[in-house]
Short mmCIF file of C-alpha atoms in Angstrom, two decimals:
data_model
loop_
_atom_site.label_atom_id
_atom_site.label_comp_id
_atom_site.label_asym_id
_atom_site.label_seq_id
_atom_site.Cartn_x
_atom_site.Cartn_y
_atom_site.Cartn_z
CA MET H 1165 21.45 12.33 -10.32
CA THR H 1166 20.40 14.83 -7.67
CA VAL H 1167 22.69 17.82 -7.24
CA VAL H 1168 25.72 19.20 -9.01
CA PRO H 1169 29.27 18.27 -8.05
CA SER H 1170 31.26 20.42 -5.70
CA GLY H 1171 34.48 21.71 -7.27
CA ALA H 1172 34.15 19.52 -10.39
CA ALA H 1173 31.65 21.39 -12.54
CA PRO H 1174 29.75 24.68 -12.68
CA ALA H 1175 27.18 25.19 -9.97
CA ALA H 1176 23.53 24.57 -10.80
CA THR H 1177 20.65 26.81 -9.92
CA ALA H 1178 18.28 24.04 -8.87
CA ARG H 1179 16.82 23.86 -5.41
CA PRO H 1180 18.26 21.35 -2.90
CA LEU H 1181 16.37 18.20 -2.08
CA THR H 1182 14.69 17.60 1.23
CA VAL H 1183 16.29 14.63 2.95
CA GLY H 1184 13.86 11.90 3.89
CA ALA H 1185 13.97 8.32 5.09
CA PRO H 1186 12.40 5.02 4.05
CA ARG H 1187 9.20 4.12 5.82
CA ALA H 1188 10.23 0.77 7.26
CA SER H 1189 12.81 -0.18 9.85
CA ALA H 1190 16.44 -0.62 8.87
CA ALA H 1191 17.88 -3.99 7.89
CA PRO H 1192 21.52 -3.30 7.00
CA VAL H 1193 23.69 -5.53 4.83
CA PRO H 1194 27.48 -6.06 5.02
CA ALA H 1195 29.18 -3.42 2.84
CA ARG H 1196 32.65 -2.04 2.07
CA ILE H 1197 34.15 0.67 -0.12
CA ALA H 1198 35.89 -1.18 -2.96
CA VAL H 1199 37.11 1.74 -5.10
CA HIS H 1200 37.70 5.45 -4.51
CA PHE H 1201 37.41 7.71 -7.57
CA ASP H 1202 39.19 11.01 -8.23
CA LEU H 1203 36.89 13.95 -7.53
CA SER H 1204 39.38 16.45 -8.93
CA LYS H 1205 39.21 14.70 -12.34
CA GLY H 1206 35.43 14.77 -12.44
CA GLN H 1207 35.21 11.01 -11.82
CA LEU H 1208 31.69 11.20 -10.48
CA PRO H 1209 30.01 7.88 -11.37
CA GLU H 1210 26.51 8.42 -12.70
CA ASN H 1211 25.48 5.02 -14.06
CA VAL H 1212 26.77 1.45 -14.28
CA ALA H 1213 26.52 -1.71 -16.38
CA LEU H 1214 28.21 -4.97 -15.39
CA GLY H 1215 30.34 -7.24 -17.57
CA PRO H 1216 30.40 -11.04 -17.17
CA ASP H 1217 33.77 -10.93 -15.38
CA GLY H 1218 32.57 -8.41 -12.79
CA THR H 1219 33.96 -5.36 -14.57
CA ALA H 1220 31.82 -2.30 -13.89
CA TYR H 1221 31.34 -0.05 -16.90
CA VAL H 1222 30.57 3.41 -15.59
CA THR H 1223 29.87 6.89 -16.84
CA PHE H 1224 31.89 9.60 -15.10
CA ALA H 1225 29.46 12.52 -15.26
CA ALA H 1226 31.56 15.66 -14.88
CA ALA H 1227 34.52 14.21 -16.81
CA ARG H 1228 32.19 13.33 -19.75
CA GLN H 1229 33.75 9.88 -19.77
CA VAL H 1230 33.02 6.18 -20.01
CA ALA H 1231 35.31 3.93 -17.99
CA ALA H 1232 35.88 0.29 -17.08
CA VAL H 1233 36.50 -0.53 -13.41
CA SER H 1234 38.06 -3.97 -13.00
CA PRO H 1235 37.22 -6.35 -10.14
CA SER H 1236 40.64 -5.49 -8.68
CA GLY H 1237 39.77 -1.78 -8.65
CA GLY H 1238 41.74 -0.55 -11.64
CA THR H 1239 40.08 2.18 -13.68
CA ARG H 1240 40.57 2.48 -17.45
CA ILE H 1241 39.09 5.37 -19.43
CA LEU H 1242 37.43 4.09 -22.61
CA ALA H 1243 36.15 7.36 -24.08
CA THR H 1244 35.90 11.07 -23.38
CA LEU H 1245 33.16 13.11 -25.02
CA PRO H 1246 34.09 16.56 -26.36
CA ALA H 1247 32.98 19.52 -24.30
CA PRO H 1248 30.46 21.78 -26.05
CA ALA H 1249 31.66 25.17 -27.22
CA ASP H 1250 29.98 26.89 -24.28
CA GLY H 1251 31.66 24.53 -21.82
CA GLY H 1252 28.31 22.97 -20.92
CA VAL H 1253 26.78 25.93 -19.10
CA ASN H 1254 23.64 25.65 -21.23
CA THR H 1255 22.95 22.08 -20.19
CA PRO H 1256 19.42 22.31 -18.77
CA VAL H 1257 19.09 22.53 -14.96
CA LEU H 1258 22.60 21.25 -14.15
CA ALA H 1259 24.70 23.69 -16.24
CA PHE H 1260 27.48 21.20 -16.97
CA ALA H 1261 27.81 18.57 -19.71
CA LEU H 1262 27.65 14.99 -18.48
CA THR H 1263 27.55 11.35 -19.53
CA THR H 1264 24.61 9.53 -17.97
CA GLY H 1265 22.87 6.16 -18.62
CA ILE H 1266 24.82 3.15 -19.91
CA VAL H 1267 23.97 -0.32 -21.25
CA ARG H 1268 26.37 -3.16 -22.15
CA MET H 1269 25.59 -5.75 -24.85
CA ASN H 1270 26.84 -9.35 -24.80
CA ASP H 1271 29.49 -8.58 -27.44
CA GLY H 1272 30.97 -5.86 -25.24
CA THR H 1273 29.46 -2.93 -27.14
CA LEU H 1274 28.46 -0.08 -24.86
CA TYR H 1275 25.63 2.37 -25.41
CA PHE H 1276 25.43 5.52 -23.34
CA LEU H 1277 23.79 8.94 -23.13
CA TYR H 1278 25.38 12.37 -23.26
CA ALA H 1279 23.62 15.56 -22.14
CA SER H 1280 25.44 18.72 -23.19
CA GLY H 1281 22.83 21.38 -23.96
CA ASP H 1282 24.24 21.30 -27.51
CA ALA H 1283 22.18 19.97 -30.44
CA THR H 1284 25.26 18.62 -32.22
CA THR H 1285 26.39 16.38 -29.35
CA THR H 1286 23.42 15.56 -27.06
CA GLY H 1287 22.27 12.03 -27.78
CA LEU H 1288 22.66 8.26 -27.61
CA TYR H 1289 26.13 6.92 -28.41
CA ARG H 1290 27.58 3.54 -29.40
CA LEU H 1291 31.06 2.48 -28.24
CA ARG H 1292 32.40 -0.74 -29.72
CA PRO H 1293 35.47 -2.36 -28.09
CA GLY H 1294 38.64 -0.64 -29.27
CA ARG H 1295 36.73 2.01 -31.23
CA SER H 1296 35.74 5.63 -30.73
CA PRO H 1297 32.23 6.59 -29.62
CA HIS H 1298 29.69 7.42 -32.32
CA ARG H 1299 26.36 9.18 -31.90
CA ILE H 1300 23.56 7.01 -33.27
CA ALA H 1301 20.60 9.19 -32.25
CA ALA H 1302 20.26 12.90 -31.61
CA LEU H 1303 18.22 13.90 -28.56
CA PRO H 1304 16.66 17.26 -27.61
CA SER H 1305 19.30 19.67 -26.40
CA ASP H 1306 16.72 21.40 -24.17
CA GLY H 1307 16.28 18.17 -22.23
CA LEU H 1308 18.44 15.99 -20.00
CA PRO H 1309 18.66 12.37 -21.21
CA ASN H 1310 19.37 10.32 -18.12
CA GLY H 1311 18.35 6.65 -17.71
CA LEU H 1312 18.88 4.03 -20.42
CA ALA H 1313 17.50 0.51 -20.84
CA PHE H 1314 17.34 -2.01 -23.70
CA GLU H 1315 14.41 -4.23 -24.64
CA ALA H 1316 15.79 -7.29 -26.44
CA ASP H 1317 12.57 -8.58 -28.02
CA THR H 1318 11.91 -5.42 -30.01
CA LYS H 1319 15.56 -4.33 -30.17
CA ARG H 1320 14.78 -0.86 -28.89
CA PHE H 1321 16.30 1.40 -26.27
CA TYR H 1322 14.09 3.14 -23.73
CA LEU H 1323 15.48 6.33 -22.21
CA THR H 1324 14.25 8.89 -19.73
CA ASP H 1325 14.54 12.65 -19.98
CA SER H 1326 14.60 14.18 -16.50
CA VAL H 1327 13.83 17.73 -17.66
CA LEU H 1328 11.22 17.05 -20.36
CA GLY H 1329 9.54 14.35 -18.25
CA THR H 1330 9.44 11.75 -20.99
CA ILE H 1331 10.42 8.22 -21.95
CA SER H 1332 11.59 7.89 -25.56
CA THR H 1333 12.61 4.93 -27.71
CA VAL H 1334 15.44 4.50 -30.21
CA PRO H 1335 16.02 1.45 -32.46
CA LEU H 1336 19.16 -0.61 -31.81
CA GLU H 1337 20.64 0.48 -35.13
CA GLY H 1338 20.02 4.13 -34.25
CA GLY H 1339 17.93 6.78 -35.96
CA SER H 1340 15.20 9.08 -34.75
CA ALA H 1341 14.09 9.10 -31.12
CA GLU H 1342 10.34 8.87 -30.58
CA VAL H 1343 8.58 9.98 -27.41
CA TRP H 1344 6.92 6.84 -26.01
CA SER H 1345 5.33 8.36 -22.91
CA SER H 1346 4.92 11.85 -21.51
CA ALA H 1347 2.61 10.83 -18.69
CA PRO H 1348 2.34 13.38 -15.85
CA GLU H 1349 3.83 10.82 -13.45
CA LEU H 1350 7.15 11.33 -15.30
CA ALA H 1351 7.22 15.12 -14.92
CA ALA H 1352 9.64 17.15 -12.84
CA THR H 1353 8.12 19.26 -10.08
CA GLY H 1354 10.99 21.65 -9.49
CA PHE H 1355 14.24 19.84 -10.27
CA LEU H 1356 14.42 16.46 -12.10
CA GLY H 1357 11.63 14.05 -12.95
CA ALA H 1358 11.93 10.69 -14.75
CA ASN H 1359 15.32 9.21 -13.89
CA GLY H 1360 16.27 5.52 -13.74
CA ILE H 1361 14.64 3.01 -16.09
CA LYS H 1362 14.53 -0.77 -16.62
CA VAL H 1363 12.48 -2.96 -18.97
CA ARG H 1364 11.26 -6.17 -17.37
CA ALA H 1365 8.37 -8.64 -17.65
CA GLY H 1366 6.37 -6.72 -20.21
CA ALA H 1367 6.72 -3.31 -18.62
CA ALA H 1368 8.96 -0.28 -18.44
CA TRP H 1369 9.81 0.62 -14.86
CA ALA H 1370 11.04 4.14 -14.07
CA THR H 1371 11.75 6.35 -11.10
CA ASN H 1372 10.78 9.98 -10.60
CA LEU H 1373 13.30 11.79 -8.42
CA ASP H 1374 11.16 14.84 -7.66
CA GLN H 1375 8.01 12.85 -6.94
CA GLY H 1376 9.82 10.10 -4.98
CA THR H 1377 8.11 7.30 -6.89
CA LEU H 1378 8.74 4.00 -8.62
CA LEU H 1379 6.51 3.59 -11.68
CA ARG H 1380 5.41 0.64 -13.81
CA ILE H 1381 4.20 1.25 -17.38
CA PRO H 1382 2.99 -1.82 -19.37
CA LEU H 1383 4.35 -2.38 -22.87
CA ARG H 1384 1.29 -2.87 -25.06
CA HIS H 1385 2.25 -3.66 -28.66
CA GLY H 1386 4.81 -0.88 -28.62
CA ARG H 1387 2.57 1.63 -26.85
CA PRO H 1388 2.44 2.51 -23.13
CA GLY H 1389 -0.36 1.24 -20.93
CA PRO H 1390 -1.68 3.05 -17.87
CA VAL H 1391 0.98 4.16 -15.39
CA ARG H 1392 0.90 2.40 -12.03
CA VAL H 1393 2.69 3.96 -9.06
CA ALA H 1394 4.41 0.94 -7.52
CA ALA H 1395 5.99 2.76 -4.56
CA THR H 1396 5.93 6.25 -3.04
CA GLY H 1397 7.73 8.25 -0.35
CA LEU H 1398 11.18 7.52 -1.82
CA VAL H 1399 12.83 10.92 -1.48
CA GLY H 1400 15.59 11.43 -4.03
CA ILE H 1401 15.17 8.04 -5.72
CA ASP H 1402 17.64 7.68 -8.58
CA ASP H 1403 18.62 4.33 -10.11
CA PHE H 1404 17.38 0.83 -9.26
CA ALA H 1405 17.85 -2.86 -10.01
CA PHE H 1406 15.70 -5.96 -9.69
CA VAL H 1407 16.51 -8.80 -7.30
CA GLY H 1408 14.52 -11.89 -8.25
CA ASP H 1409 10.95 -11.39 -9.36
CA HIS H 1410 9.48 -9.26 -6.61
CA GLN H 1411 12.18 -7.08 -5.05
CA VAL H 1412 13.82 -3.85 -6.16
CA VAL H 1413 17.01 -2.31 -4.76
CA ALA H 1414 17.17 1.47 -5.24
CA THR H 1415 19.48 4.37 -4.49
CA LEU H 1416 18.20 7.46 -2.65
CA ASN H 1417 20.62 10.16 -3.69
CA GLY H 1418 20.04 13.03 -1.27
CA PRO H 1419 19.40 10.85 1.81
CA ASN H 1420 22.58 8.79 1.14
CA ALA H 1421 20.74 5.49 1.34
CA VAL H 1422 20.07 2.25 -0.51
CA VAL H 1423 16.71 0.63 0.09
CA SER H 1424 14.89 -2.53 -0.89
CA ILE H 1425 11.30 -2.25 -2.12
CA ASP H 1426 8.94 -5.21 -2.01
CA ALA H 1427 6.00 -6.05 -4.26
CA ALA H 1428 3.64 -4.11 -1.99
CA GLY H 1429 5.74 -0.94 -2.29
CA ARG H 1430 7.16 -1.13 1.24
CA SER H 1431 10.76 0.00 1.64
CA ARG H 1432 13.47 -0.76 4.15
CA THR H 1433 16.99 0.57 4.51
CA LEU H 1434 19.88 -1.64 3.42
CA MET H 1435 22.77 0.86 3.45
CA THR H 1436 23.45 4.39 4.67
CA ALA H 1437 26.20 7.01 4.74
CA ALA H 1438 27.82 4.93 7.48
CA ASP H 1439 28.60 2.35 4.77
CA GLY H 1440 30.40 4.97 2.66
CA LEU H 1441 27.51 6.20 0.51
CA GLN H 1442 28.04 9.68 -0.89
CA ASN H 1443 24.96 10.62 -2.92
CA PRO H 1444 24.49 7.17 -4.50
CA THR H 1445 23.47 7.46 -8.14
CA SER H 1446 23.34 3.93 -9.51
CA VAL H 1447 23.09 0.29 -8.53
CA ALA H 1448 23.59 -3.11 -10.15
CA VAL H 1449 23.07 -6.59 -8.71
CA ARG H 1450 24.77 -9.85 -9.61
CA GLY H 1451 23.85 -12.86 -7.50
CA ARG H 1452 24.01 -11.64 -3.90
CA THR H 1453 26.49 -8.85 -4.65
CA VAL H 1454 25.22 -5.27 -4.88
CA TYR H 1455 27.32 -2.65 -6.68
CA VAL H 1456 26.53 0.90 -5.55
CA LEU H 1457 28.11 3.91 -7.24
CA SER H 1458 28.23 7.22 -5.37
CA ALA H 1459 28.94 10.51 -7.17
CA ALA H 1460 29.40 12.76 -4.12
CA TYR H 1461 27.50 15.50 -5.97
CA ALA H 1462 26.51 17.26 -2.74
CA THR H 1463 29.00 15.88 -0.23
CA GLY H 1464 31.96 16.74 -2.47
CA VAL H 1465 34.19 14.29 -0.57
CA ASP H 1466 34.53 10.75 -1.86
CA PRO H 1467 32.95 9.43 -5.08
CA ASN H 1468 33.25 5.66 -4.79
CA LEU H 1469 32.08 2.14 -5.49
CA VAL H 1470 30.62 0.23 -2.55
CA LEU H 1471 30.06 -3.53 -2.64
CA ALA H 1472 27.45 -5.12 -0.39
CA THR H 1473 26.17 -8.64 0.14
CA LEU H 1474 22.47 -9.44 0.23
CA PRO H 1475 21.30 -11.93 2.85
CA LEU H 1476 20.34 -15.45 1.86
CA ARG H 1477 16.63 -15.77 1.24
#
């Protein structure tokens, strides 16, 4: 996430981002807006996980919801988290309660994060099909849990905190969260730090929104190895996804762009505001299809889902 929604939640006090651009020349991909969401209902998509049938499971930040968006564009609300007693104004930095990262398991169970500024509700939640959400791990209420990933071999979740500048782990069955890394490369420098996260090929990969970086941290017998900065100059980088073994597709929230990043850290533009992007927050890739969710936090116009097609390689 980058900035607070317009007209859908209390205003934040954080500074605005400086809009930047990727360093390489543009190479656009065919794209179209597939779904428009309802700004007035707080349907500001923050994160996404794909089902095998193409359903997009999304968190609607300002509505405090988890929803399923069908391939035909229908939206079904699966759960709504209770608002904290203070209405969310004590949520760090953003001053509104929001659902954030989401992961889907093969059996359809969803896991997601909720940041409310309230110790009794901030945490990692489990949502089984047809059931109500249940908190399985409490998280610091003075932080902002944001990105969520699952590592199948060790059956542990890895999650970022954008305010505390940490990556923590939680067992699949739930329990206590343990800080796994608090490296300075994860820290915020004025707004939000560690953001998106994925676990892949023996490493945790994370973005830092304030520092405009993509980071790789090796997994060494459950402990973090040295942080490597894999790419820089990515103003407002939020979520990302892997394409094959050596390419990353990432959203740049403030600049309204989606970029590809190669193994050498070079970036090029794939999509822009001209394709319908409105502060893109999250991205998922299946085959050649790219799902991009925009929350319209700053534009305040059209939160949406854009579908794009990657070129043949």
